[in-house]
Amino acid sequence: MRRAGPATRVRNDVITFMPTPVSPLAPKRVPQMPEIAGVRLATAAAGIRYRERADVLLALVDKGTTIAGVFTRSRCPSAPVEWCRARLKGGKARAIVVNSGNANAFTGKSGREATRMTAQFAARAIGCSPTQVFLASTGVIGEPLDARKFDSVMETLVVGARPQPWLDAARAIMTTDTFAKVATASTRLGKATVTINGIAKGAGMIAPDMATMLAFVFTDAPIAAPALQSLLAQGVVVTFNALTVDGDTSTSDTLMAFATGAAAAQGAPRITRATDKRLASFRAAFEHVLANLAEQVARDGEGARKLVEVLVEGAVSKRSARRIALSIANSPLVKTAIAGEDANWGRVVMAVGKAGEPANRDRLAIWFSGVRVAFNGARDPAYDEAAVAKLMKKPEITLKVALGLGRGRDRVLTCDLTKDYVTINGDYRS
């Protein structure tokens, strides 16, 4: 199934949005997203880049909401990333404004001015300080962002904000995504049931080393900003940081968490330290939401037809296992072989060898979807081409490598690399 880019028919620098076929790897079921006390959402079509679709999201949160965030490690970050980093230390938020279609990255002084104006427009409509308005942008890099377009919809967004439209919120931040990405979980904290909702976007330019493309998580749990920051920083390591689609880290990667504290009224204790033992169940639920969103991004990789789980074990350390797993997951030769349904273990050996980590060729063992194809540095004596070929036709592939050197192990999610990836990215600005 061909997945063309989402935008065609340019008219006066605004592109008519053309829906694309949904990824064949999309989840079969979309969760019912519950309301979270203290969170209201609204979307609008501001004409940032796309015509005839919502491209701005406003998430309003009640006074006292705490915030945490992790951002791209790119040395060329976007203006919104710089804005958020500078204001995160305040620990409080009243809103986040997100737009799709324009990344407001590599836009110089005009980009910084656009963030300042956008925050001021939102703060005026909400009745708060601009320092409590956070921003995120995604889309084309290097194009100026006209902040006046936010002013034209901001009052309507504030007045129309409601607790329910989580799917609409996720759709508004999509670019080349083919489906809205949402996740939810609930758990007990003290005497109260607390809820965690998350939305994300991302399909290409994905090799995060901090967070994700764009993702926003909301909870009614009463968690102080330092504790929330610690939870987020730890949770991202095994979720979004263990994800790659094409090896390219975005200038705009942003993951933010908001805790309204509304569940305190139902008996949830206020948590001030991430080491608090009462957080154990919440931590697991929080990481479940992050992991669910990260997997959805891999499932929606541009042009993807196969979800690939890369497992590395027997490395000298967990760090070493992660680097080898990423070397495999980012290899165009490995990814195209999987797209061609070819269990080409020679390309896996190549990726292990170039990772720059300790490895012994004569101890290597490799499995494709549970079938061992290589052992002790050579093809497995029991290798059955027909059996493996049948497994490679499935939409989900597990690739495991055992190094035989130590106890380090790790896991990375990726997808295959198809001709459609080239088509989508070749046409992206057309």
Short mmCIF file of C-alpha atoms in Angstrom, two decimals:
data_model
loop_
_atom_site.label_atom_id
_atom_site.label_comp_id
_atom_site.label_asym_id
_atom_site.label_seq_id
_atom_site.Cartn_x
_atom_site.Cartn_y
_atom_site.Cartn_z
CA MET A 1 0.00 0.00 0.00
CA ARG A 2 1.51 3.31 -1.09
CA ARG A 3 1.57 6.05 1.53
CA ALA A 4 2.06 9.40 -0.17
CA GLY A 5 2.88 12.52 1.77
CA PRO A 6 -0.10 14.28 3.39
CA ALA A 7 0.12 17.54 1.48
CA THR A 8 -0.52 18.46 -2.14
CA ARG A 9 -2.02 21.35 -4.12
CA VAL A 10 -0.13 24.45 -3.03
CA ARG A 11 -2.20 27.65 -2.99
CA ASN A 12 -0.63 30.90 -1.83
CA ASP A 13 1.83 29.10 0.44
CA VAL A 14 -1.00 27.17 2.12
CA ILE A 15 -1.26 23.50 1.26
CA THR A 16 -4.55 21.66 0.97
CA PHE A 17 -4.40 18.70 3.33
CA MET A 18 -4.92 15.36 1.61
CA PRO A 19 -5.60 12.42 3.98
CA THR A 20 -3.31 9.43 3.46
CA PRO A 21 -4.03 5.72 3.88
CA VAL A 22 -3.66 4.54 7.46
CA SER A 23 -0.54 2.51 8.20
CA PRO A 24 -1.17 -1.25 8.02
CA LEU A 25 0.57 -1.45 11.41
CA ALA A 26 -1.89 0.92 13.14
CA PRO A 27 -3.41 -0.38 16.39
CA LYS A 28 -6.63 -2.27 15.80
CA ARG A 29 -8.31 -0.58 18.77
CA VAL A 30 -8.27 3.05 19.90
CA PRO A 31 -8.71 3.42 23.68
CA GLN A 32 -11.56 5.38 25.16
CA MET A 33 -9.80 8.42 26.58
CA PRO A 34 -11.23 9.49 29.96
CA GLU A 35 -11.41 13.07 31.16
CA ILE A 36 -8.66 14.33 33.46
CA ALA A 37 -9.72 16.87 36.04
CA GLY A 38 -7.96 20.16 35.42
CA VAL A 39 -7.28 19.58 31.69
CA ARG A 40 -9.26 21.08 28.80
CA LEU A 41 -8.46 20.82 25.11
CA ALA A 42 -9.36 22.67 21.92
CA THR A 43 -8.18 22.66 18.30
CA ALA A 44 -8.47 25.09 15.43
CA ALA A 45 -7.56 25.52 11.77
CA ALA A 46 -5.23 28.53 11.63
CA GLY A 47 -3.78 27.89 8.17
CA ILE A 48 -0.22 27.49 9.45
CA ARG A 49 0.61 25.27 6.48
CA TYR A 50 -2.38 23.08 5.79
CA ARG A 51 -5.76 24.17 4.48
CA GLU A 52 -8.99 22.53 5.62
CA ARG A 53 -7.61 20.80 8.72
CA ALA A 54 -6.96 21.63 12.37
CA ASP A 55 -3.32 22.59 12.89
CA VAL A 56 -3.29 24.23 16.34
CA LEU A 57 -3.85 22.57 19.70
CA LEU A 58 -4.41 24.40 22.97
CA ALA A 59 -4.26 22.39 26.20
CA LEU A 60 -5.41 24.41 29.21
CA VAL A 61 -4.47 23.23 32.70
CA ASP A 62 -5.69 24.52 36.04
CA LYS A 63 -3.72 26.80 38.32
CA GLY A 64 -1.14 24.92 40.36
CA THR A 65 -0.39 22.38 37.63
CA THR A 66 3.21 21.22 37.75
CA ILE A 67 5.28 20.54 34.66
CA ALA A 68 8.27 18.49 33.53
CA GLY A 69 9.96 18.22 30.17
CA VAL A 70 12.76 16.63 28.17
CA PHE A 71 13.89 17.99 24.83
CA THR A 72 16.05 17.32 21.81
CA ARG A 73 19.81 17.12 22.19
CA SER A 74 20.22 18.54 18.70
CA ARG A 75 22.72 21.42 18.61
CA CYS A 76 20.25 23.20 16.32
CA PRO A 77 17.07 23.25 18.46
CA SER A 78 13.87 25.01 17.44
CA ALA A 79 12.74 28.31 18.95
CA PRO A 80 9.90 26.63 20.92
CA VAL A 81 12.37 24.17 22.47
CA GLU A 82 14.52 27.06 23.65
CA TRP A 83 11.43 28.85 24.99
CA CYS A 84 10.33 25.81 27.01
CA ARG A 85 13.77 25.04 28.40
CA ALA A 86 14.11 28.59 29.72
CA ARG A 87 10.74 28.44 31.51
CA LEU A 88 10.70 24.87 32.75
CA LYS A 89 12.55 25.81 35.95
CA GLY A 90 9.45 27.70 37.10
CA GLY A 91 7.76 24.33 37.59
CA LYS A 92 4.23 25.61 36.86
CA ALA A 93 2.09 25.73 33.74
CA ARG A 94 -1.28 27.02 32.59
CA ALA A 95 -1.21 25.99 28.93
CA ILE A 96 0.64 24.52 26.01
CA VAL A 97 0.12 25.67 22.43
CA VAL A 98 1.16 23.22 19.69
CA ASN A 99 1.10 23.74 15.95
CA SER A 100 1.73 21.41 13.02
CA GLY A 101 3.02 22.27 9.57
CA ASN A 102 5.86 24.58 10.61
CA ALA A 103 8.66 23.61 13.02
CA ASN A 104 9.75 27.20 13.73
CA ALA A 105 13.32 25.87 13.59
CA PHE A 106 16.29 27.57 11.92
CA THR A 107 14.21 30.74 11.77
CA GLY A 108 16.55 33.10 13.64
CA LYS A 109 15.32 36.21 15.38
CA SER A 110 11.90 36.04 13.70
CA GLY A 111 11.39 32.55 15.13
CA ARG A 112 12.17 33.71 18.65
CA GLU A 113 9.84 36.66 18.19
CA ALA A 114 7.11 34.29 16.98
CA THR A 115 7.38 32.24 20.18
CA ARG A 116 7.20 35.38 22.33
CA MET A 117 4.14 36.65 20.48
CA THR A 118 2.38 33.28 20.57
CA ALA A 119 2.88 33.00 24.33
CA GLN A 120 1.60 36.54 24.79
CA PHE A 121 -1.51 35.89 22.68
CA ALA A 122 -2.30 32.78 24.73
CA ALA A 123 -1.54 34.42 28.08
CA ARG A 124 -3.82 37.36 27.26
CA ALA A 125 -6.69 35.07 26.32
CA ILE A 126 -6.21 32.82 29.36
CA GLY A 127 -5.37 35.49 31.92
CA CYS A 128 -1.96 34.22 33.02
CA SER A 129 1.73 35.04 32.66
CA PRO A 130 3.43 34.20 29.34
CA THR A 131 6.05 32.34 31.40
CA GLN A 132 3.38 29.71 32.17
CA VAL A 133 2.57 29.14 28.50
CA PHE A 134 4.62 26.39 26.83
CA LEU A 135 5.01 25.90 23.11
CA ALA A 136 5.80 23.18 20.58
CA SER A 137 5.94 23.20 16.80
CA THR A 138 6.38 20.48 14.20
CA GLY A 139 6.65 20.53 10.43
CA VAL A 140 8.91 22.10 7.82
CA ILE A 141 12.26 23.45 9.06
CA GLY A 142 13.52 26.85 7.95
CA GLU A 143 10.20 28.50 7.05
CA PRO A 144 9.17 31.64 9.00
CA LEU A 145 6.16 31.15 11.29
CA ASP A 146 3.52 33.88 11.21
CA ALA A 147 2.47 34.22 14.86
CA ARG A 148 -0.48 36.42 13.92
CA LYS A 149 -2.28 33.27 12.81
CA PHE A 150 -2.39 32.15 16.44
CA ASP A 151 -3.95 35.45 17.49
CA SER A 152 -6.82 34.90 15.06
CA VAL A 153 -7.89 31.64 16.77
CA MET A 154 -6.72 31.99 20.39
CA GLU A 155 -9.89 33.47 21.90
CA THR A 156 -11.97 30.80 20.20
CA LEU A 157 -9.67 28.08 21.50
CA VAL A 158 -9.85 29.28 25.10
CA VAL A 159 -13.64 29.64 25.06
CA GLY A 160 -14.13 26.30 23.35
CA ALA A 161 -11.76 24.19 25.45
CA ARG A 162 -13.40 21.01 26.77
CA PRO A 163 -12.23 17.93 28.73
CA GLN A 164 -13.09 15.31 26.08
CA PRO A 165 -11.49 15.81 22.64
CA TRP A 166 -8.28 13.79 23.06
CA LEU A 167 -8.42 12.28 19.57
CA ASP A 168 -8.98 15.70 18.00
CA ALA A 169 -5.96 16.97 19.95
CA ALA A 170 -3.78 14.15 18.65
CA ARG A 171 -4.95 14.71 15.07
CA ALA A 172 -4.19 18.44 15.19
CA ILE A 173 -0.46 17.85 15.79
CA MET A 174 0.00 15.27 12.99
CA THR A 175 2.23 15.90 9.96
CA THR A 176 3.08 12.77 7.95
CA ASP A 177 1.38 10.62 10.60
CA THR A 178 -1.40 8.39 9.29
CA PHE A 179 -3.24 7.91 12.57
CA ALA A 180 -3.74 9.75 15.85
CA LYS A 181 -1.63 8.39 18.70
CA VAL A 182 -3.26 8.25 22.14
CA ALA A 183 -2.76 6.15 25.26
CA THR A 184 -4.25 6.03 28.74
CA ALA A 185 -3.79 4.22 32.05
CA SER A 186 -5.15 4.48 35.57
CA THR A 187 -3.82 3.33 38.92
CA ARG A 188 -4.16 3.88 42.65
CA LEU A 189 -2.23 6.56 44.49
CA GLY A 190 -3.07 6.51 48.16
CA LYS A 191 -6.87 6.40 48.48
CA ALA A 192 -7.55 7.77 45.01
CA THR A 193 -7.64 6.44 41.48
CA VAL A 194 -5.48 8.64 39.27
CA THR A 195 -5.49 8.81 35.48
CA ILE A 196 -2.68 9.30 32.95
CA ASN A 197 -3.46 10.31 29.35
CA GLY A 198 -0.94 10.85 26.58
CA ILE A 199 -0.88 11.97 22.95
CA ALA A 200 2.03 11.91 20.50
CA LYS A 201 2.96 12.59 16.91
CA GLY A 202 5.79 11.24 14.85
CA ALA A 203 6.46 9.16 11.76
CA GLY A 204 9.78 10.39 10.34
CA MET A 205 12.96 12.19 11.47
CA ILE A 206 12.88 9.90 14.47
CA ALA A 207 15.94 8.88 16.46
CA PRO A 208 15.29 10.66 19.73
CA ASP A 209 17.99 10.89 22.34
CA MET A 210 16.05 12.76 24.96
CA ALA A 211 12.35 12.36 24.46
CA THR A 212 10.32 11.98 21.31
CA MET A 213 9.11 13.89 18.34
CA LEU A 214 6.21 15.57 20.16
CA ALA A 215 4.42 13.95 23.08
CA PHE A 216 2.35 15.33 25.94
CA VAL A 217 1.27 13.43 29.03
CA PHE A 218 -1.31 14.64 31.53
CA THR A 219 -2.31 13.31 34.96
CA ASP A 220 -4.47 14.41 37.88
CA ALA A 221 -1.94 13.05 40.38
CA PRO A 222 -0.49 15.62 42.82
CA ILE A 223 3.22 15.38 42.00
CA ALA A 224 5.73 18.16 42.60
CA ALA A 225 7.69 19.35 39.58
CA PRO A 226 11.10 17.91 40.67
CA ALA A 227 9.57 14.47 41.24
CA LEU A 228 7.68 14.63 37.94
CA GLN A 229 10.88 15.63 36.14
CA SER A 230 12.71 12.64 37.60
CA LEU A 231 9.90 10.26 36.60
CA LEU A 232 9.92 11.61 33.06
CA ALA A 233 13.70 11.53 32.64
CA GLN A 234 13.85 7.94 33.86
CA GLY A 235 10.81 6.76 31.91
CA VAL A 236 12.03 8.08 28.59
CA VAL A 237 15.21 5.97 28.66
CA VAL A 238 13.40 2.68 28.09
CA THR A 239 10.62 4.06 25.88
CA PHE A 240 11.17 6.93 23.46
CA ASN A 241 14.95 6.78 23.68
CA ALA A 242 14.73 3.13 22.64
CA LEU A 243 12.96 4.01 19.40
CA THR A 244 14.23 4.87 15.94
CA VAL A 245 12.63 5.11 12.51
CA ASP A 246 15.37 6.64 10.35
CA GLY A 247 18.23 7.63 12.64
CA ASP A 248 17.56 11.38 12.34
CA THR A 249 17.03 13.33 15.56
CA SER A 250 14.59 16.21 15.12
CA THR A 251 15.31 19.83 15.99
CA SER A 252 11.94 19.96 17.74
CA ASP A 253 11.75 16.82 19.89
CA THR A 254 9.67 17.61 22.95
CA LEU A 255 8.09 15.47 25.66
CA MET A 256 6.25 17.26 28.44
CA ALA A 257 4.26 16.03 31.42
CA PHE A 258 1.61 17.99 33.32
CA ALA A 259 0.24 17.07 36.77
CA THR A 260 -2.88 19.01 37.80
CA GLY A 261 -3.04 17.59 41.33
CA ALA A 262 -6.85 17.40 41.20
CA ALA A 263 -6.84 13.86 42.63
CA ALA A 264 -5.69 15.28 45.98
CA ALA A 265 -9.34 16.08 46.66
CA GLN A 266 -10.08 12.33 46.47
CA GLY A 267 -7.30 11.38 48.87
CA ALA A 268 -4.21 11.11 46.68
CA PRO A 269 -1.12 12.12 48.69
CA ARG A 270 1.11 14.91 47.41
CA ILE A 271 4.35 13.39 46.15
CA THR A 272 7.49 15.48 46.49
CA ARG A 273 10.19 12.88 45.78
CA ALA A 274 10.47 10.40 42.92
CA THR A 275 11.85 7.86 45.38
CA ASP A 276 8.58 7.84 47.37
CA LYS A 277 7.51 4.18 47.63
CA ARG A 278 3.88 5.18 47.13
CA LEU A 279 4.78 6.03 43.52
CA ALA A 280 5.58 2.44 42.49
CA SER A 281 2.22 1.72 40.84
CA PHE A 282 2.03 5.19 39.31
CA ARG A 283 5.53 4.86 37.86
CA ALA A 284 4.58 1.60 36.14
CA ALA A 285 1.40 3.13 34.68
CA PHE A 286 3.27 6.26 33.59
CA GLU A 287 5.93 4.23 31.79
CA HIS A 288 3.21 2.08 30.21
CA VAL A 289 1.71 5.18 28.60
CA LEU A 290 5.13 6.32 27.35
CA ALA A 291 5.91 2.86 25.96
CA ASN A 292 2.53 2.60 24.26
CA LEU A 293 2.99 5.95 22.53
CA ALA A 294 6.55 5.10 21.47
CA GLU A 295 5.41 1.84 19.90
CA GLN A 296 2.67 3.66 18.00
CA VAL A 297 5.30 5.99 16.53
CA ALA A 298 7.29 2.97 15.32
CA ARG A 299 4.10 1.49 13.86
CA ASP A 300 3.53 4.71 11.93
CA GLY A 301 7.07 5.03 10.60
CA GLU A 302 6.94 6.66 7.18
CA GLY A 303 6.24 3.97 4.59
CA ALA A 304 6.52 1.20 7.19
CA ARG A 305 4.95 -2.20 6.68
CA LYS A 306 6.74 -4.08 9.45
CA LEU A 307 7.27 -3.36 13.14
CA VAL A 308 10.72 -4.57 14.19
CA GLU A 309 11.88 -5.34 17.73
CA VAL A 310 15.67 -5.58 18.07
CA LEU A 311 16.93 -7.49 21.11
CA VAL A 312 20.60 -7.62 22.08
CA GLU A 313 21.86 -9.78 24.92
CA GLY A 314 25.21 -11.00 26.17
CA ALA A 315 26.86 -7.59 25.74
CA VAL A 316 29.52 -6.29 28.11
CA SER A 317 27.04 -3.72 29.50
CA LYS A 318 23.54 -2.39 29.00
CA ARG A 319 24.99 0.74 27.38
CA SER A 320 26.91 -1.40 24.93
CA ALA A 321 23.80 -3.46 24.16
CA ARG A 322 21.83 -0.26 23.44
CA ARG A 323 24.48 1.03 21.03
CA ILE A 324 24.60 -2.27 19.15
CA ALA A 325 20.80 -2.48 19.01
CA LEU A 326 20.62 1.04 17.57
CA SER A 327 23.34 0.21 15.04
CA ILE A 328 21.18 -2.67 13.81
CA ALA A 329 17.90 -0.73 13.96
CA ASN A 330 19.34 2.25 12.05
CA SER A 331 21.05 0.24 9.33
CA PRO A 332 19.42 0.94 5.94
CA LEU A 333 20.69 -2.44 4.71
CA VAL A 334 19.08 -4.33 7.61
CA LYS A 335 15.86 -2.36 7.29
CA THR A 336 15.55 -2.81 3.53
CA ALA A 337 16.25 -6.55 3.87
CA ILE A 338 13.36 -6.78 6.33
CA ALA A 339 11.18 -4.80 3.94
CA GLY A 340 12.09 -7.37 1.28
CA GLU A 341 11.25 -10.18 3.75
CA ASP A 342 14.84 -11.42 3.60
CA ALA A 343 16.40 -12.81 6.81
CA ASN A 344 19.79 -11.48 5.78
CA TRP A 345 21.89 -12.17 8.86
CA GLY A 346 25.04 -11.02 7.07
CA ARG A 347 23.74 -7.45 7.26
CA VAL A 348 23.07 -7.92 10.98
CA VAL A 349 26.67 -9.06 11.46
CA MET A 350 27.79 -5.94 9.59
CA ALA A 351 25.72 -3.70 11.88
CA VAL A 352 27.08 -5.38 15.01
CA GLY A 353 30.63 -4.99 13.78
CA LYS A 354 30.36 -1.30 12.95
CA ALA A 355 28.77 -0.32 16.27
CA GLY A 356 32.17 0.31 17.85
CA GLU A 357 31.35 -1.93 20.82
CA PRO A 358 33.02 -5.15 22.01
CA ALA A 359 31.95 -8.13 19.90
CA ASN A 360 33.42 -11.52 19.01
CA ARG A 361 32.44 -12.76 15.57
CA ASP A 362 32.89 -16.41 16.58
CA ARG A 363 30.49 -16.13 19.51
CA LEU A 364 27.65 -14.41 17.66
CA ALA A 365 24.22 -15.99 17.43
CA ILE A 366 21.30 -14.43 15.53
CA TRP A 367 17.56 -15.17 15.52
CA PHE A 368 14.75 -13.92 13.29
CA SER A 369 11.34 -14.24 14.98
CA GLY A 370 12.50 -17.05 17.22
CA VAL A 371 14.39 -19.08 14.60
CA ARG A 372 18.14 -19.21 15.02
CA VAL A 373 19.83 -18.50 11.69
CA ALA A 374 23.45 -18.08 12.82
CA PHE A 375 25.44 -19.64 15.65
CA ASN A 376 29.07 -19.44 16.78
CA GLY A 377 30.02 -17.15 13.93
CA ALA A 378 28.48 -19.15 11.07
CA ARG A 379 25.16 -20.15 9.57
CA ASP A 380 23.17 -22.38 11.90
CA PRO A 381 23.52 -26.03 10.82
CA ALA A 382 19.74 -26.48 11.17
CA TYR A 383 18.85 -23.37 9.18
CA ASP A 384 15.65 -23.81 7.16
CA GLU A 385 15.20 -21.09 4.52
CA ALA A 386 11.52 -21.94 3.90
CA ALA A 387 10.57 -21.74 7.57
CA VAL A 388 12.27 -18.39 8.06
CA ALA A 389 10.85 -16.96 4.81
CA LYS A 390 7.35 -17.71 6.08
CA LEU A 391 8.00 -15.84 9.34
CA MET A 392 9.45 -12.85 7.50
CA LYS A 393 6.11 -12.26 5.77
CA LYS A 394 4.48 -11.39 9.10
CA PRO A 395 3.90 -7.70 10.02
CA GLU A 396 5.88 -7.97 13.27
CA ILE A 397 9.48 -9.19 13.30
CA THR A 398 11.79 -9.85 16.25
CA LEU A 399 15.52 -9.77 15.57
CA LYS A 400 17.68 -11.07 18.41
CA VAL A 401 21.47 -11.04 18.69
CA ALA A 402 23.43 -12.85 21.41
CA LEU A 403 27.02 -11.68 21.80
CA GLY A 404 28.20 -14.17 24.43
CA LEU A 405 30.41 -11.65 26.22
CA GLY A 406 28.54 -10.59 29.34
CA ARG A 407 25.14 -9.90 30.88
CA GLY A 408 24.25 -6.61 29.21
CA ARG A 409 20.95 -6.58 27.35
CA ASP A 410 18.62 -4.00 25.80
CA ARG A 411 15.72 -3.57 23.39
CA VAL A 412 15.03 -1.08 20.59
CA LEU A 413 11.95 -0.62 18.41
CA THR A 414 12.11 0.32 14.75
CA CYS A 415 10.42 -0.42 11.42
CA ASP A 416 11.41 -1.47 7.94
CA LEU A 417 12.58 0.92 5.21
CA THR A 418 10.50 0.87 2.04
CA LYS A 419 10.31 2.76 -1.25
CA ASP A 420 7.41 4.73 0.22
CA TYR A 421 9.77 6.35 2.74
CA VAL A 422 11.68 7.89 -0.18
CA THR A 423 8.44 8.99 -1.85
CA ILE A 424 7.05 10.62 1.29
CA ASN A 425 10.25 12.53 2.06
CA GLY A 426 10.99 13.40 -1.54
CA ASP A 427 7.55 15.02 -1.82
CA TYR A 428 7.44 16.55 1.69
CA ARG A 429 7.81 20.21 0.69
CA SER A 430 6.16 19.84 -2.74
#
